[in-house]
Short mmCIF file of C-alpha atoms and ligand atoms in Angstrom, two decimals:
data_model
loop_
_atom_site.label_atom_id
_atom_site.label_comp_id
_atom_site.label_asym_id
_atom_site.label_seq_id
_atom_site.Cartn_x
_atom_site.Cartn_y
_atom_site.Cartn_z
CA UNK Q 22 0.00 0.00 0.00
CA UNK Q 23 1.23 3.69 -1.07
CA UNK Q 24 1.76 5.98 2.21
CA UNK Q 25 1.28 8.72 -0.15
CA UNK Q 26 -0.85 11.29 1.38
CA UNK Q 27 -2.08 14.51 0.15
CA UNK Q 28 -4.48 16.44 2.49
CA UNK Q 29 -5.73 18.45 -0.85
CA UNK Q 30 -7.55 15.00 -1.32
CA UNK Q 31 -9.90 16.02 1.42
CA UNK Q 32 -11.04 19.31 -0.24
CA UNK Q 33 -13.08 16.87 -2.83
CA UNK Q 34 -15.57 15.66 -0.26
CA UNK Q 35 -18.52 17.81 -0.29
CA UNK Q 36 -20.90 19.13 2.55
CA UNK Q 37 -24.06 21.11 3.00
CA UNK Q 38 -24.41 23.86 5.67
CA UNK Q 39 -27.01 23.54 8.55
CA UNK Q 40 -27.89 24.43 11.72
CA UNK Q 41 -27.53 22.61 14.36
CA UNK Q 42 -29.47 22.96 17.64
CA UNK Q 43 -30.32 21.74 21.23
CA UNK Q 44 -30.98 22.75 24.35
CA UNK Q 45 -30.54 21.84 28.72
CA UNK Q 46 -31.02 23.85 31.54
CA UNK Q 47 -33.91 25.78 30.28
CA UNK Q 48 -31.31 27.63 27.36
CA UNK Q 49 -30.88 26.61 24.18
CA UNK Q 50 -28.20 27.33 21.67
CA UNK Q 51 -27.27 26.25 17.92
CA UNK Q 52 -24.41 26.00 15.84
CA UNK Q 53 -22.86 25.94 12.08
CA UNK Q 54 -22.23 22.60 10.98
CA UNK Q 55 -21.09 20.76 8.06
CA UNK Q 56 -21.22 17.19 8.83
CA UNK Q 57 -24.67 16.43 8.67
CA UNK Q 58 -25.23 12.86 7.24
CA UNK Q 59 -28.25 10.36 6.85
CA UNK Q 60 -26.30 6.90 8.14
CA UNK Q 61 -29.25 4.46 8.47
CA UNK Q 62 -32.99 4.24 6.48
CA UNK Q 63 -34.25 1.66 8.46
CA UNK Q 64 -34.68 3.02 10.99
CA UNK Q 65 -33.57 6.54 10.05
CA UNK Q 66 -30.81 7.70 11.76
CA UNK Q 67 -28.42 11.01 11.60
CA UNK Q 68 -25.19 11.70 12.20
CA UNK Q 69 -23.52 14.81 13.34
CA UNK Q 70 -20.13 16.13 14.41
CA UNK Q 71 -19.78 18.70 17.01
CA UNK Q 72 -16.85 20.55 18.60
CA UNK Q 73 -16.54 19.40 22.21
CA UNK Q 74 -15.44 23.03 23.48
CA UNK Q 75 -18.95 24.42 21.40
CA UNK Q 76 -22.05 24.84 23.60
CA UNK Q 77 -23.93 23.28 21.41
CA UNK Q 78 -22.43 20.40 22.12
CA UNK Q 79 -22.46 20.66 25.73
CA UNK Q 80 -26.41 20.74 25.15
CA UNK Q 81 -26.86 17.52 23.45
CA UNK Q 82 -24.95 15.63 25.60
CA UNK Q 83 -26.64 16.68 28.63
CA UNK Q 84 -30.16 16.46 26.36
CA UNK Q 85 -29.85 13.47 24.50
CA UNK Q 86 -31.54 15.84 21.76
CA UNK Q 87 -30.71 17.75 18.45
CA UNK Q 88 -32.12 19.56 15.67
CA UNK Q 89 -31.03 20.17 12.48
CA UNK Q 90 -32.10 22.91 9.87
CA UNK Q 91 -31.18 22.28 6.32
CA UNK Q 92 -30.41 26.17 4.98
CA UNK Q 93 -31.69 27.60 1.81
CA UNK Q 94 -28.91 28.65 -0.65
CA UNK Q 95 -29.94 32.04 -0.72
CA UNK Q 96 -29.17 32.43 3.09
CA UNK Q 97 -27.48 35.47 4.14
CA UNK Q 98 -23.97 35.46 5.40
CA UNK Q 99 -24.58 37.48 8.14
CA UNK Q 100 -27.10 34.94 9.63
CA UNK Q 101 -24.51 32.07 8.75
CA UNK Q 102 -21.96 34.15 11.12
CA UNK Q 103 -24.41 34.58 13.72
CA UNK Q 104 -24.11 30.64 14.25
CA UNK Q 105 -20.67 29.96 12.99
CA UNK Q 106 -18.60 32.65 14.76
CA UNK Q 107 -19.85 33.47 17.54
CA UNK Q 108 -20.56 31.73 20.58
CA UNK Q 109 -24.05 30.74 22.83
CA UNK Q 110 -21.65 31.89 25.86
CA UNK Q 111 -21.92 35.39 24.67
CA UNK Q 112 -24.99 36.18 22.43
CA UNK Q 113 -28.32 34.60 22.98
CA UNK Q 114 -28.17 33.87 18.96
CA UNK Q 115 -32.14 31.98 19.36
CA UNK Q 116 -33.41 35.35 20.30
CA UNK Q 117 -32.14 37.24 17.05
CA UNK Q 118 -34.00 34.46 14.33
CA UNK Q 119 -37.43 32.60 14.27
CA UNK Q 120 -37.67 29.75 15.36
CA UNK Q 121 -39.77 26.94 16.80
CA UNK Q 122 -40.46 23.82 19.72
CA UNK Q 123 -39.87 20.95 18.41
CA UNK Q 124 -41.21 18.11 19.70
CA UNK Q 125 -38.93 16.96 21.99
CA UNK Q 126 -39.14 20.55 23.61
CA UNK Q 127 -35.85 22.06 22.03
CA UNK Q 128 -35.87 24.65 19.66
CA UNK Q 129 -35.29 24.27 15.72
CA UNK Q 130 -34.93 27.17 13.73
CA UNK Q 131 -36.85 27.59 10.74
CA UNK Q 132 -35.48 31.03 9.41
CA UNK Q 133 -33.44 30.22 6.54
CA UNK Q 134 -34.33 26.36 6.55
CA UNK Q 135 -35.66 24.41 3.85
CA UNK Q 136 -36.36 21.28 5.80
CA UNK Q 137 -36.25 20.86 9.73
CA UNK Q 138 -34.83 17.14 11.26
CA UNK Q 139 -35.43 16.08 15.00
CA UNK Q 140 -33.35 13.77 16.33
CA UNK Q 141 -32.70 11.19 19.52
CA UNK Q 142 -29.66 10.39 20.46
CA UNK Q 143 -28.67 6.90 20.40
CA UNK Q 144 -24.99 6.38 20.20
CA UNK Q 145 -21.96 8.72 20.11
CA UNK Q 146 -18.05 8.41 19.44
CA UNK Q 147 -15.85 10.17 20.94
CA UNK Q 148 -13.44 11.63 18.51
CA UNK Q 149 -10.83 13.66 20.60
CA UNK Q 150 -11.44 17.61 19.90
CA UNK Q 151 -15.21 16.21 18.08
CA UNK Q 152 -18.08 13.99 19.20
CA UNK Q 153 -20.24 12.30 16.83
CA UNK Q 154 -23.91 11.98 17.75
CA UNK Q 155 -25.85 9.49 16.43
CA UNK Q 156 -29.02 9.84 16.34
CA UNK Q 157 -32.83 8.56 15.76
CA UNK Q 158 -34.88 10.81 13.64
CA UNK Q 159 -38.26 11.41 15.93
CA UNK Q 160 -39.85 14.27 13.74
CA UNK Q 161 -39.22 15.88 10.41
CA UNK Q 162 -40.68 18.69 8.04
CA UNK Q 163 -40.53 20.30 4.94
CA UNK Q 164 -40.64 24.03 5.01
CA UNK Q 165 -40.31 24.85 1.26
CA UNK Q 166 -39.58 23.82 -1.94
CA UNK Q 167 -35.69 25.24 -2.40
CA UNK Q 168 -32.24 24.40 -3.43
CA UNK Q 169 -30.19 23.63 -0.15
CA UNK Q 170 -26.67 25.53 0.39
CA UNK Q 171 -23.80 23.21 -0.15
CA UNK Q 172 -20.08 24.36 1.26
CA UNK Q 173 -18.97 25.38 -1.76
CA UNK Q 174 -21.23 27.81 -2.57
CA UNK Q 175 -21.09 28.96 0.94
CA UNK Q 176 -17.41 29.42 0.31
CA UNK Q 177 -17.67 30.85 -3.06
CA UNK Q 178 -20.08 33.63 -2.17
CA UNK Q 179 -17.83 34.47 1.21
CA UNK Q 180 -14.97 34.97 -1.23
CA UNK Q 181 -16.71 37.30 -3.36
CA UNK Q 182 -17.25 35.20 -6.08
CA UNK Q 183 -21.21 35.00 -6.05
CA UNK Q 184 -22.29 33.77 -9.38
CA UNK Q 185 -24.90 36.43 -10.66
CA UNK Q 186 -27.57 33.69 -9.94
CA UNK Q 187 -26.69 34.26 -6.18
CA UNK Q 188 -29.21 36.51 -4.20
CA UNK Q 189 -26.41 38.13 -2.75
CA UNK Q 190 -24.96 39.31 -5.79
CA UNK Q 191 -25.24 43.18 -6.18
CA UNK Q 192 -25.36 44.00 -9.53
CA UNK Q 193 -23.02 45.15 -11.90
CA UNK Q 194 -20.21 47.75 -9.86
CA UNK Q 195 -20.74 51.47 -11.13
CA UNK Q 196 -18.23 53.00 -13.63
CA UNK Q 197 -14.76 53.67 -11.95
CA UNK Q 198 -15.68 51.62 -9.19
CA UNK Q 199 -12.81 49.44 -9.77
CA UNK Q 200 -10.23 52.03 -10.04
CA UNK Q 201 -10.47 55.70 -8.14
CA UNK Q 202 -7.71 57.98 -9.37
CA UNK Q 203 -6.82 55.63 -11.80
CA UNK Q 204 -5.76 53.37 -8.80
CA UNK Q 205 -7.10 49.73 -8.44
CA UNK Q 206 -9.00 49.58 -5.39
CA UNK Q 207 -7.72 46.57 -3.37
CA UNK Q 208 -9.67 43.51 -1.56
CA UNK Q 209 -9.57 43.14 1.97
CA UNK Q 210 -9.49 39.40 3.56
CA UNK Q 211 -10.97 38.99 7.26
CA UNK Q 212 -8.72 37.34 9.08
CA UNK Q 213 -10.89 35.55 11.85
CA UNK Q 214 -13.52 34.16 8.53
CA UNK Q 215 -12.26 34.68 5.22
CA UNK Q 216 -14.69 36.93 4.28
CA UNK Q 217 -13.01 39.50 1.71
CA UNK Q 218 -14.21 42.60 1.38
CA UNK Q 219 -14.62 44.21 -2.54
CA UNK Q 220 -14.98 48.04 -2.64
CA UNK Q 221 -16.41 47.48 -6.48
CA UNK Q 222 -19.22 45.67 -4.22
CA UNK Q 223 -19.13 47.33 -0.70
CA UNK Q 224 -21.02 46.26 1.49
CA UNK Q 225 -24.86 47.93 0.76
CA UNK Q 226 -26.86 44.89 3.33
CA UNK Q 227 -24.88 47.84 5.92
CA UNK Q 228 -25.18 50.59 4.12
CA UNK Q 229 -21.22 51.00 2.14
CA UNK Q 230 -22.00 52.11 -1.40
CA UNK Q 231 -20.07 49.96 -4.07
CA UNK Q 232 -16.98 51.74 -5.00
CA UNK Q 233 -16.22 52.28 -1.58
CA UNK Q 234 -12.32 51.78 -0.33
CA UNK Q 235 -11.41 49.70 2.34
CA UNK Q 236 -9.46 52.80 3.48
CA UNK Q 237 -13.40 54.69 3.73
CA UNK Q 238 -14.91 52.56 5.62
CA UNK Q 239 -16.56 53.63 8.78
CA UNK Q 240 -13.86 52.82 11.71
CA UNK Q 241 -17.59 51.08 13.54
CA UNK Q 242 -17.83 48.95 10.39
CA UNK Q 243 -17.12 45.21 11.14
CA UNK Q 244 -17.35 42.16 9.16
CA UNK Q 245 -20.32 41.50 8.13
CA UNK Q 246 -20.12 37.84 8.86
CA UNK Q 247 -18.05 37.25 11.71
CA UNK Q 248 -18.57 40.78 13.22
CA UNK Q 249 -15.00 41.13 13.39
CA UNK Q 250 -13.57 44.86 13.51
CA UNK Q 251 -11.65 46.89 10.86
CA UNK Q 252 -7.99 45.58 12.01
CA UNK Q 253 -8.66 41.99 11.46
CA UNK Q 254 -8.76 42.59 7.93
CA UNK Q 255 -5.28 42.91 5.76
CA UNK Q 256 -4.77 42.87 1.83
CA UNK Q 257 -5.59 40.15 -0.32
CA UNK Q 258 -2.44 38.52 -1.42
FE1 LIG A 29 -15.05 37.90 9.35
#
């Protein structure tokens, strides 16, 4: 057997993007995840990874119980960062989207989501810095027709590179956006999420203009996904 190993391999496995949530103590809390898989029909059972140091995982081991939103393509990056970076310990992030009880008395939030999944846990594995949850699907429902967000797209739009298609695409940049004193205007990366920044674009959901420099923005403005501030953000190589 070859002990040839390239970790680039691992960038060809796809993923969708949900929400995953639970609840214990009387709080509840969700979570971005990824790794989100049917592993059983018969019955039908799901399987999810979870950080051990995220609250959300905290809650399903002391619960037993999970939810799991399937998100809609067209779902805004600012709600993605709401549940991917930042933490239950800090912001109540339940009180800032709709939502609903499930049935086993946890919420599941349905702002966003195509397709809501309750499940029981039956079995975990304990991974090191992840657990995975199995668990028993008690209660399901569609929400809406709709094409679900997969990683890459998720990825793609982050990185500026929304196809046209994408809600989230702007329109066309106005003339001389692109260059101001016959200077290109540059991209700015977040550090903390990726997120880069395109003055041809700006950033109208919080009220930049397109055309407007990194260098102009507002000294309040933050990331608009990860709500990091200005001086997490440097050039794009
Ligand atoms: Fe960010």
């Amino acid at each position: 057997m070859s002990a040839e190993y390239n970790p680039q391999c691992l960038f060809n496995l796809t993923y969708g993007i949900y929400v995953v949530t639970s609840c214990a103590g009387g709080k509840a809390n969700g979570q971005i995840a990824n790794t989100v898989v049917q592993v059983t029909a018969e019955p039908a059972r799901i399987a999810v990874a979870l950080n051990k140091e995220n609250l959300t995982h905290e809650y399903v081991s002391r619960s037993g119980v999970f939810g799991v939103s399937v998100l809609a393509k067209e779902t805004p990056m600012t709600f993605i960062g709401l549940f991917g970076f930042k933490s239950g310990r800090d912001v109540d992030k339940l009180a800032q989207v709709e939502y609903k009880e499930g049935s086993s008395g946890c919420p599941v939030v349905t702002e966003n989501a195509l397709a809501v999944i309750e499940a029981k846990v039956v079995s975990t594995l304990d991974l090191g810095t992840h657990t995975i949850f199995v668990g028993e699907v008690v209660a399901g429902e569609v929400l809406r027709e709709g094409e679900p967000l997969t990683y890459v797209s998720y990825r793609d739009i982050k990185k500026g590179k929304a196809p046209k298609t994408a809600p989230t695409y702007h329109g066309p940049p106005p003339a001389g956006a692109k260059e101001r004193s016959g200077v290109k205007l540059e991209r700015y990366v977040c550090q903390v999420c990726g997120y880069v920044y395109d003055p041809a674009a700006g950033d109208p959901d919080n009220g930049i203009n397109p055309g407007t420099p990194f260098e102009d923005l507002p000294d309040d403005w933050v990331c608009p996904v990860c709500g990091a501030a200005k001086d997490q953000f440097e050039p794009e190589e």
